[in-house]
Structure formats: structure tokens, C-alpha cells
mmCIF file of C-alpha atoms in Angstrom:
data_model
loop_
_atom_site.group_PDB
_atom_site.id
_atom_site.type_symbol
_atom_site.label_atom_id
_atom_site.label_comp_id
_atom_site.label_asym_id
_atom_site.label_seq_id
_atom_site.Cartn_x
_atom_site.Cartn_y
_atom_site.Cartn_z
ATOM 1 C CA MET S 1 -6.481 4.870 -12.438
ATOM 2 C CA ALA S 2 -7.073 6.617 -15.805
ATOM 3 C CA GLY S 3 -5.686 4.760 -18.751
ATOM 4 C CA LEU S 4 -5.608 1.396 -17.035
ATOM 5 C CA ALA S 5 -7.377 -1.651 -18.442
ATOM 6 C CA SER S 6 -10.292 -3.090 -16.496
ATOM 7 C CA ALA S 7 -8.223 -6.133 -15.454
ATOM 8 C CA GLU S 8 -5.516 -3.880 -14.009
ATOM 9 C CA LYS S 9 -8.080 -1.858 -12.057
ATOM 10 C CA ILE S 10 -9.665 -5.032 -10.645
ATOM 11 C CA ALA S 11 -6.202 -6.310 -9.614
ATOM 12 C CA GLY S 12 -5.740 -3.120 -7.568
ATOM 13 C CA LEU S 13 -8.866 -3.780 -5.471
ATOM 14 C CA ASN S 14 -8.606 -4.693 -1.813
ATOM 15 C CA PRO S 15 -8.275 -8.531 -1.790
ATOM 16 C CA ASP S 16 -11.115 -8.789 0.788
ATOM 17 C CA PHE S 17 -13.498 -6.727 -1.373
ATOM 18 C CA GLN S 18 -12.425 -8.544 -4.521
ATOM 19 C CA GLY S 19 -13.258 -11.859 -2.841
ATOM 20 C CA LEU S 20 -16.756 -10.615 -1.936
ATOM 21 C CA LEU S 21 -17.298 -9.433 -5.515
ATOM 22 C CA ASP S 22 -16.333 -12.879 -6.833
ATOM 23 C CA ALA S 23 -18.464 -14.638 -4.204
ATOM 24 C CA ARG S 24 -21.524 -12.615 -5.230
ATOM 25 C CA GLY S 25 -20.914 -13.227 -8.919
ATOM 26 C CA VAL S 26 -20.296 -9.587 -9.861
ATOM 27 C CA ASP S 27 -18.807 -9.718 -13.359
ATOM 28 C CA SER S 28 -15.617 -7.886 -14.303
ATOM 29 C CA ASP S 29 -17.468 -5.121 -16.195
ATOM 30 C CA MET S 30 -19.193 -4.205 -12.908
ATOM 31 C CA GLN S 31 -16.080 -4.498 -10.775
ATOM 32 C CA VAL S 32 -14.358 -1.343 -12.064
ATOM 33 C CA ALA S 33 -15.875 1.900 -10.636
ATOM 34 C CA LYS S 34 -19.404 3.146 -10.638
ATOM 35 C CA SER S 35 -18.412 6.442 -12.150
ATOM 36 C CA GLU S 36 -16.921 4.630 -15.139
ATOM 37 C CA LEU S 37 -19.829 2.237 -15.713
ATOM 38 C CA ALA S 38 -22.303 4.751 -17.272
ATOM 39 C CA VAL S 39 -25.136 2.420 -16.259
ATOM 40 C CA ASP S 40 -28.545 3.612 -17.493
ATOM 41 C CA LEU S 41 -31.098 1.583 -15.554
ATOM 42 C CA THR S 42 -34.021 2.904 -17.632
ATOM 43 C CA ALA S 43 -32.428 1.712 -20.875
ATOM 44 C CA ARG S 44 -31.125 -1.541 -19.427
ATOM 45 C CA PRO S 45 -33.271 -2.693 -16.476
ATOM 46 C CA LYS S 46 -31.227 -5.904 -16.113
ATOM 47 C CA ASP S 47 -28.232 -3.780 -14.984
ATOM 48 C CA ALA S 48 -30.217 -3.048 -11.791
ATOM 49 C CA ILE S 49 -29.500 -6.594 -10.535
ATOM 50 C CA ARG S 50 -25.817 -6.312 -11.345
ATOM 51 C CA LEU S 51 -25.574 -2.925 -9.680
ATOM 52 C CA ALA S 52 -27.430 -4.239 -6.615
ATOM 53 C CA SER S 53 -24.883 -7.092 -6.328
ATOM 54 C CA LEU S 54 -22.091 -4.544 -6.475
ATOM 55 C CA TYR S 55 -23.783 -2.410 -3.771
ATOM 56 C CA LEU S 56 -24.334 -5.438 -1.466
ATOM 57 C CA ALA S 57 -20.695 -6.517 -1.874
ATOM 58 C CA TRP S 58 -19.559 -2.971 -1.056
ATOM 59 C CA GLN S 59 -21.759 -2.859 2.064
ATOM 60 C CA SER S 60 -20.428 -6.249 3.219
ATOM 61 C CA ALA S 61 -16.870 -5.045 2.662
ATOM 62 C CA LEU S 62 -17.473 -1.963 4.813
ATOM 63 C CA LYS S 63 -18.902 -4.037 7.656
ATOM 64 C CA ARG S 64 -16.073 -6.550 7.439
ATOM 65 C CA ARG S 65 -13.474 -3.759 7.341
ATOM 66 C CA SER S 66 -14.989 -2.218 10.458
ATOM 67 C CA ALA S 67 -14.873 -5.567 12.290
ATOM 68 C CA LEU S 68 -11.261 -6.129 11.199
ATOM 69 C CA ASP S 69 -10.294 -2.640 12.353
ATOM 70 C CA GLU S 70 -11.672 -3.413 15.763
ATOM 71 C CA LEU S 71 -9.767 -6.689 15.925
ATOM 72 C CA ASP S 72 -6.590 -4.927 14.750
ATOM 73 C CA ALA S 73 -6.988 -2.329 17.491
ATOM 74 C CA GLU S 74 -7.429 -5.014 20.158
ATOM 75 C CA ALA S 75 -4.427 -6.944 18.764
ATOM 76 C CA THR S 76 -2.298 -3.827 18.851
ATOM 77 C CA ALA S 77 -3.280 -3.107 22.468
ATOM 78 C CA GLN S 78 -2.369 -6.653 23.477
ATOM 79 C CA LYS S 79 0.783 -6.709 21.306
ATOM 80 C CA LEU S 80 -0.565 -9.577 19.130
ATOM 81 C CA PRO S 81 -0.198 -10.085 15.375
ATOM 82 C CA LYS S 82 -3.078 -8.574 13.394
ATOM 83 C CA THR S 83 -5.568 -11.027 11.951
ATOM 84 C CA ILE S 84 -5.448 -11.513 8.195
ATOM 85 C CA PRO S 85 -8.635 -12.802 6.559
ATOM 86 C CA GLY S 86 -8.357 -16.315 5.181
ATOM 87 C CA ILE S 87 -9.759 -15.203 1.827
ATOM 88 C CA GLU S 88 -6.844 -12.807 1.483
ATOM 89 C CA THR S 89 -4.163 -15.508 1.970
ATOM 90 C CA GLN S 90 -6.111 -17.670 -0.448
ATOM 91 C CA LEU S 91 -5.875 -14.889 -3.061
ATOM 92 C CA PHE S 92 -2.131 -14.672 -2.484
ATOM 93 C CA ARG S 93 -1.855 -18.397 -3.047
ATOM 94 C CA SER S 94 -3.827 -18.102 -6.283
ATOM 95 C CA GLU S 95 -1.602 -15.225 -7.403
ATOM 96 C CA PHE S 96 1.522 -17.277 -6.613
ATOM 97 C CA GLU S 97 0.256 -20.284 -8.535
ATOM 98 C CA LYS S 98 -0.732 -18.091 -11.508
ATOM 99 C CA ARG S 99 2.789 -16.631 -11.689
ATOM 100 C CA PHE S 100 4.974 -19.575 -10.700
ATOM 101 C CA PHE S 101 3.688 -23.099 -9.932
ATOM 102 C CA LYS S 102 1.083 -24.953 -7.923
ATOM 103 C CA LEU S 103 1.758 -25.085 -4.179
ATOM 104 C CA LYS S 104 1.391 -28.109 -1.916
ATOM 105 C CA GLU S 105 0.005 -27.549 1.585
ATOM 106 C CA ALA S 106 3.486 -28.030 3.042
ATOM 107 C CA GLU S 107 4.797 -25.255 0.757
ATOM 108 C CA CYS S 108 2.034 -22.775 1.469
ATOM 109 C CA PRO S 109 2.720 -20.259 4.322
ATOM 110 C CA GLY S 110 0.726 -20.927 7.472
ATOM 111 C CA LYS S 111 -1.553 -18.122 8.655
ATOM 112 C CA PRO S 112 0.073 -17.530 12.109
ATOM 113 C CA SER S 113 3.667 -17.198 10.771
ATOM 114 C CA PHE S 114 2.495 -15.128 7.832
ATOM 115 C CA GLU S 115 0.681 -12.779 10.201
ATOM 116 C CA ASP S 116 3.970 -12.487 12.132
ATOM 117 C CA ILE S 117 5.791 -11.366 8.982
ATOM 118 C CA CYS S 118 3.076 -8.840 8.167
ATOM 119 C CA GLU S 119 3.244 -7.470 11.722
ATOM 120 C CA GLN S 120 6.967 -6.867 11.245
ATOM 121 C CA LEU S 121 6.271 -5.047 7.970
ATOM 122 C CA ASP S 122 3.584 -2.903 9.584
ATOM 123 C CA ALA S 123 6.065 -2.028 12.367
ATOM 124 C CA GLY S 124 8.692 -1.088 9.758
ATOM 125 C CA GLU S 125 11.387 -3.481 10.998
ATOM 126 C CA PHE S 126 12.151 -7.092 10.162
ATOM 127 C CA ARG S 127 13.127 -9.591 12.843
ATOM 128 C CA ALA S 128 15.491 -12.506 12.235
ATOM 129 C CA MET S 129 13.216 -15.501 12.784
ATOM 130 C CA ALA S 130 14.464 -19.025 13.323
ATOM 131 C CA LEU S 131 13.557 -21.462 10.626
ATOM 132 C CA ARG S 132 11.381 -23.409 13.080
ATOM 133 C CA HIS S 133 9.137 -20.338 13.378
ATOM 134 C CA PHE S 134 8.022 -20.568 9.722
ATOM 135 C CA GLY S 135 5.019 -22.865 9.553
ATOM 136 C CA SER S 136 3.071 -24.234 6.620
ATOM 137 C CA ARG S 137 -0.663 -24.730 6.218
ATOM 138 C CA SER S 138 -0.242 -28.405 6.839
ATOM 139 C CA GLU S 139 1.292 -27.885 10.268
ATOM 140 C CA GLU S 140 -0.174 -24.613 11.514
ATOM 141 C CA ASP S 141 -2.785 -26.205 13.802
ATOM 142 C CA GLU S 142 -0.398 -28.334 15.799
ATOM 143 C CA ALA S 143 2.522 -25.940 15.614
ATOM 144 C CA GLU S 144 0.867 -22.801 16.990
ATOM 145 C CA THR S 145 1.256 -22.194 20.700
ATOM 146 C CA GLY S 146 -0.684 -19.897 23.015
ATOM 147 C CA SER S 147 -1.911 -19.139 26.526
ATOM 148 C CA LEU S 148 -5.228 -18.223 28.131
ATOM 149 C CA HIS S 149 -6.135 -14.668 29.029
ATOM 150 C CA LEU S 150 -9.237 -12.563 29.728
ATOM 151 C CA GLY S 151 -10.713 -10.291 27.053
ATOM 152 C CA LYS S 152 -12.224 -6.869 27.572
ATOM 153 C CA ALA S 153 -15.668 -8.280 28.404
ATOM 154 C CA GLY S 154 -14.250 -10.855 30.774
ATOM 155 C CA GLN S 155 -14.407 -13.707 28.249
ATOM 156 C CA VAL S 156 -11.614 -16.256 28.177
ATOM 157 C CA LYS S 157 -9.483 -16.089 25.023
ATOM 158 C CA ILE S 158 -6.402 -17.898 23.747
ATOM 159 C CA LYS S 159 -3.541 -15.502 23.340
ATOM 160 C CA LYS S 160 -1.640 -16.885 20.359
ATOM 161 C CA SER S 161 2.122 -16.725 20.183
ATOM 162 C CA ARG S 162 4.619 -17.641 17.494
ATOM 163 C CA VAL S 163 4.590 -20.853 15.515
ATOM 164 C CA GLU S 164 6.963 -23.506 16.879
ATOM 165 C CA THR S 165 7.824 -26.354 14.521
ATOM 166 C CA SER S 166 10.731 -28.753 14.748
ATOM 167 C CA ASN S 167 14.214 -27.830 13.484
ATOM 168 C CA PRO S 168 15.262 -29.457 10.170
ATOM 169 C CA MET S 169 16.639 -32.935 10.847
ATOM 170 C CA ASN S 170 18.333 -33.419 7.429
ATOM 171 C CA MET S 171 19.214 -31.437 4.329
ATOM 172 C CA GLU S 172 15.924 -32.238 2.622
ATOM 173 C CA GLU S 173 13.933 -30.709 5.501
ATOM 174 C CA PHE S 174 16.341 -27.781 5.473
ATOM 175 C CA ARG S 175 15.640 -27.158 1.770
ATOM 176 C CA SER S 176 11.884 -27.303 2.463
ATOM 177 C CA LYS S 177 12.144 -24.750 5.274
ATOM 178 C CA ILE S 178 14.164 -22.330 3.126
ATOM 179 C CA ASN S 179 11.611 -22.583 0.324
ATOM 180 C CA LEU S 180 8.769 -22.053 2.849
ATOM 181 C CA MET S 181 10.504 -19.000 4.284
ATOM 182 C CA ILE S 182 10.899 -17.429 0.814
ATOM 183 C CA ASN S 183 7.221 -18.231 0.042
ATOM 184 C CA HIS S 184 6.290 -16.230 3.131
ATOM 185 C CA LEU S 185 8.166 -13.263 1.687
ATOM 186 C CA ILE S 186 6.544 -13.697 -1.717
ATOM 187 C CA PHE S 187 3.104 -13.641 -0.171
ATOM 188 C CA ALA S 188 4.169 -10.555 1.773
ATOM 189 C CA ARG S 189 5.309 -8.982 -1.505
ATOM 190 C CA PHE S 190 1.803 -9.502 -2.897
ATOM 191 C CA ARG S 191 0.236 -7.891 0.188
ATOM 192 C CA TYR S 192 2.689 -4.940 0.228
ATOM 193 C CA PRO S 193 3.516 -4.249 -3.444
ATOM 194 C CA HIS S 194 4.849 -0.820 -2.490
ATOM 195 C CA LYS S 195 7.539 -2.235 -0.165
ATOM 196 C CA ALA S 196 10.885 -1.842 -1.906
ATOM 197 C CA SER S 197 12.489 -4.338 0.521
ATOM 198 C CA LEU S 198 10.407 -7.130 -1.043
ATOM 199 C CA ALA S 199 10.952 -6.175 -4.660
ATOM 200 C CA ASP S 200 12.076 -8.955 -7.044
ATOM 201 C CA ILE S 201 11.634 -11.842 -4.575
ATOM 202 C CA THR S 202 10.684 -14.974 -6.482
ATOM 203 C CA PRO S 203 11.151 -18.751 -6.008
ATOM 204 C CA CYS S 204 14.506 -18.290 -7.793
ATOM 205 C CA THR S 205 15.669 -16.367 -4.669
ATOM 206 C CA ALA S 206 15.358 -19.595 -2.708
ATOM 207 C CA ILE S 207 17.035 -21.653 -5.453
ATOM 208 C CA GLU S 208 20.066 -19.346 -5.637
ATOM 209 C CA TYR S 209 20.389 -19.293 -1.879
ATOM 210 C CA LEU S 210 20.192 -23.064 -1.617
ATOM 211 C CA ASN S 211 22.640 -23.551 -4.477
ATOM 212 C CA TYR S 212 25.241 -21.718 -2.412
ATOM 213 C CA ILE S 213 24.500 -23.457 0.914
ATOM 214 C CA CYS S 214 24.308 -26.928 -0.595
ATOM 215 C CA SER S 215 27.407 -26.458 -2.789
ATOM 216 C CA LYS S 216 31.041 -27.577 -2.274
ATOM 217 C CA ASN S 217 31.633 -24.236 -0.662
ATOM 218 C CA VAL S 218 29.416 -25.071 2.350
ATOM 219 C CA ALA S 219 27.451 -28.278 2.864
ATOM 220 C CA GLN S 220 29.701 -30.429 0.660
ATOM 221 C CA LEU S 221 32.991 -28.921 1.842
ATOM 222 C CA GLU S 222 35.370 -31.665 3.043
ATOM 223 C CA ALA S 223 38.532 -31.669 5.035
ATOM 224 C CA THR S 224 40.927 -34.191 3.411
ATOM 225 C CA THR S 225 44.378 -35.573 3.920
ATOM 226 C CA VAL S 226 47.269 -35.135 1.498
ATOM 227 C CA ASP S 227 46.201 -38.536 0.098
ATOM 228 C CA ASP S 228 42.776 -37.082 -0.613
ATOM 229 C CA ILE S 229 41.087 -39.146 2.119
ATOM 230 C CA SER S 230 37.972 -37.465 3.502
ATOM 231 C CA LEU S 231 38.237 -36.588 7.157
ATOM 232 C CA HIS S 232 35.398 -34.250 8.027
ATOM 233 C CA ARG S 233 32.312 -32.591 6.534
ATOM 234 C CA PRO S 234 30.155 -29.791 8.044
ATOM 235 C CA SER S 235 27.458 -31.007 10.370
ATOM 236 C CA LEU S 236 23.830 -29.982 9.821
ATOM 237 C CA LYS S 237 24.013 -28.059 13.097
ATOM 238 C CA LEU S 238 26.893 -25.957 11.761
ATOM 239 C CA ILE S 239 25.091 -25.358 8.448
ATOM 240 C CA LEU S 240 21.941 -24.240 10.278
ATOM 241 C CA SER S 241 24.003 -21.928 12.488
ATOM 242 C CA TYR S 242 25.783 -20.363 9.517
ATOM 243 C CA GLU S 243 22.576 -19.888 7.582
ATOM 244 C CA CYS S 244 20.975 -18.240 10.579
ATOM 245 C CA GLN S 245 23.859 -15.798 10.928
ATOM 246 C CA MET S 246 23.680 -15.002 7.236
ATOM 247 C CA ARG S 247 19.978 -14.268 7.516
ATOM 248 C CA LYS S 248 20.587 -12.012 10.521
ATOM 249 C CA GLU S 249 22.996 -10.042 8.377
ATOM 250 C CA VAL S 250 20.405 -9.908 5.580
ATOM 251 C CA VAL S 251 17.765 -8.604 8.015
ATOM 252 C CA ASP S 252 20.155 -5.904 9.305
ATOM 253 C CA MET S 253 20.840 -4.796 5.715
ATOM 254 C CA VAL S 254 17.132 -4.782 4.833
ATOM 255 C CA ASN S 255 16.303 -2.708 7.905
ATOM 256 C CA ARG S 256 18.979 -0.219 6.790
ATOM 257 C CA GLY S 257 17.280 0.178 3.405
ATOM 258 C CA ASP S 258 18.436 -2.672 1.137
ATOM 259 C CA ASN S 259 16.022 -5.142 -0.382
ATOM 260 C CA TRP S 260 16.128 -8.922 0.276
ATOM 261 C CA VAL S 261 17.472 -9.951 -3.110
ATOM 262 C CA THR S 262 20.392 -7.510 -3.008
ATOM 263 C CA ALA S 263 21.184 -8.274 0.629
ATOM 264 C CA ARG S 264 21.060 -12.059 0.006
ATOM 265 C CA LYS S 265 23.497 -11.779 -2.839
ATOM 266 C CA ALA S 266 25.841 -9.667 -0.774
ATOM 267 C CA VAL S 267 25.855 -11.881 2.345
ATOM 268 C CA VAL S 268 27.049 -15.017 0.536
ATOM 269 C CA LYS S 269 30.141 -13.009 -0.468
ATOM 270 C CA ASN S 270 30.723 -11.690 3.039
ATOM 271 C CA ALA S 271 34.077 -13.256 4.046
ATOM 272 C CA ASP S 272 33.821 -12.051 7.662
ATOM 273 C CA VAL S 273 30.494 -13.782 8.275
ATOM 274 C CA ARG S 274 31.696 -16.940 6.567
ATOM 275 C CA GLU S 275 34.985 -17.063 8.494
ATOM 276 C CA ARG S 276 33.471 -16.336 11.889
ATOM 277 C CA TYR S 277 30.435 -18.590 11.692
ATOM 278 C CA PHE S 278 31.526 -21.356 9.299
ATOM 279 C CA SER S 279 35.207 -21.674 8.398
ATOM 280 C CA THR S 280 36.619 -21.269 11.901
ATOM 281 C CA PRO S 281 34.072 -23.569 13.658
ATOM 282 C CA LEU S 282 34.579 -26.141 10.863
ATOM 283 C CA ALA S 283 38.365 -26.049 11.272
ATOM 284 C CA VAL S 284 38.094 -26.469 15.036
ATOM 285 C CA THR S 285 35.723 -29.408 14.898
ATOM 286 C CA SER S 286 37.841 -30.987 12.145
ATOM 287 C CA ALA S 287 40.923 -30.703 14.265
ATOM 288 C CA THR S 288 39.307 -32.265 17.256
#
């Protein structure tokens, strides 16, 4: 980390450890590395308190990491998503708001569905999730489903499964779900900055995607008579189906090595996907 400013070094800390440092009031000068502090406790006795705070935060981080590793091992054995500390997701939210804009609860990724995304990244392969499986913080409690099972020590636990929210009922709810999905990926980008598949994802990714789906090429496309009388427009069900198929194609491209932004731009120009899952079904329903 030679040559980096203190702020850049602090930004590279584990989010869990950084949260402990902040909670214990360890100032930024102490948050770099002990080897770079050159603290002389005989010359500056007051530094002993600051160094003690740093040591206690480090010890707490080690204990917490050990507990999380044990939980991760149990989750892996039971094929469950790994638990992500709440303080970590809160740091991602703060980072998002610092870079872009303030998030409402309904726009902030819910913990269960975000853990699902992270599990896919840890496994090295994305899965095409339905929009209803992306939950927000405001709906994660009632949307998460699960079943009872026995733990190692015979205790009864709730085995959590994927989030299950309702499908979008109108275009406004559809827009909200697309934005929420992209926010999940932005949070994942913060957690996995080395993942090339997540590079360049921003809220603009959702805007560009929605601009295409909500345009005259898709949602506003009309079948008209020679007298320019409107006969038929795509149903929300057809739009959802087409969007789902586009996202499946994006996921396939990402798993083959592309990133989300490049794959998203390519799929809206894919004539085969459009004809098979949008143009042809629209023509059939219009004719009937």
C-alpha cells in the first residue's frame, strides 16, 4: 500500500473491521497500519489510549471473523447463503449514497436477496433470478420464506430460502424492481471490487435499460390499422417475459466472461431474442 494516502488505505480495510474502528472512535491517523504510525508512547503518553482502542478493535474483528467463518462453514454444508454482517451492508449503502444519491428503504437491497447474489459470486456463476426474488429492506421480513430443520446440536433452526415478493403489477412497479435489481449489483460491486463482471455498473445502467424497455420499441409499441387506429399494445406479462429472457442472455454472457454493462448493451440489439420472445408473441396476440 506504499504511496497511498491514508484515506485510500482506510477505504481498503475490511468493512467489518472498519465499522469496529469507527464504533470505538479510532481516528483516521490510527486506522492506517501500526508499522506506519511511528507511535512513541514515552514521548506521547496520550497515544497509549488511541493504540489501545486500535488493539481492542483488532481483537474484536478477529473474534467476529472466527464466528463468521464458522457460520459460513455451516451454511456451505447445508447449502445456504452465507451470512453478511449488517454493518457491512450499511457501509455499502453509505458508499452508494456518497457516490450517487440517497436511497429509500424500498430502493435498498434486502439482506436475504443480497446474500443470494453474493453466494452466486462466491460460486463463480450467476443465476438468472426472477424479478420477484429481488427484495428491498422494506419488504425483506415478510418476503423471506423458510422451513424448520435441526442444527448440529439438535436445536431447531429456520432454514431460510429465497425471497419471494409479488410480481410487478404495473409499469411503475416494474421500473422499481429493475432499479432494485441494479442496486443489488452495485452493492455487490462494492463488496467485490476485483470482479470484472461488475465493473462500471451504476444507476445509469438501470436508466439505459429502462429507456429501451419503456420506449416505442417495446412497451409503447402499437399495432395500428392503415388509418392509424391503435389495435394492440404489449401486455405487461409479455414485457416481463421478454425482459426475463434478455436477462437470461445477459447472465449467460457474463458467465462466459463479459461484464454486465457490455452484455446489457449487446442484448438489446439481439434481433433473435427480440423476435423469438417479443415480436412473434406480440404479432400472434395482436392477430387473435
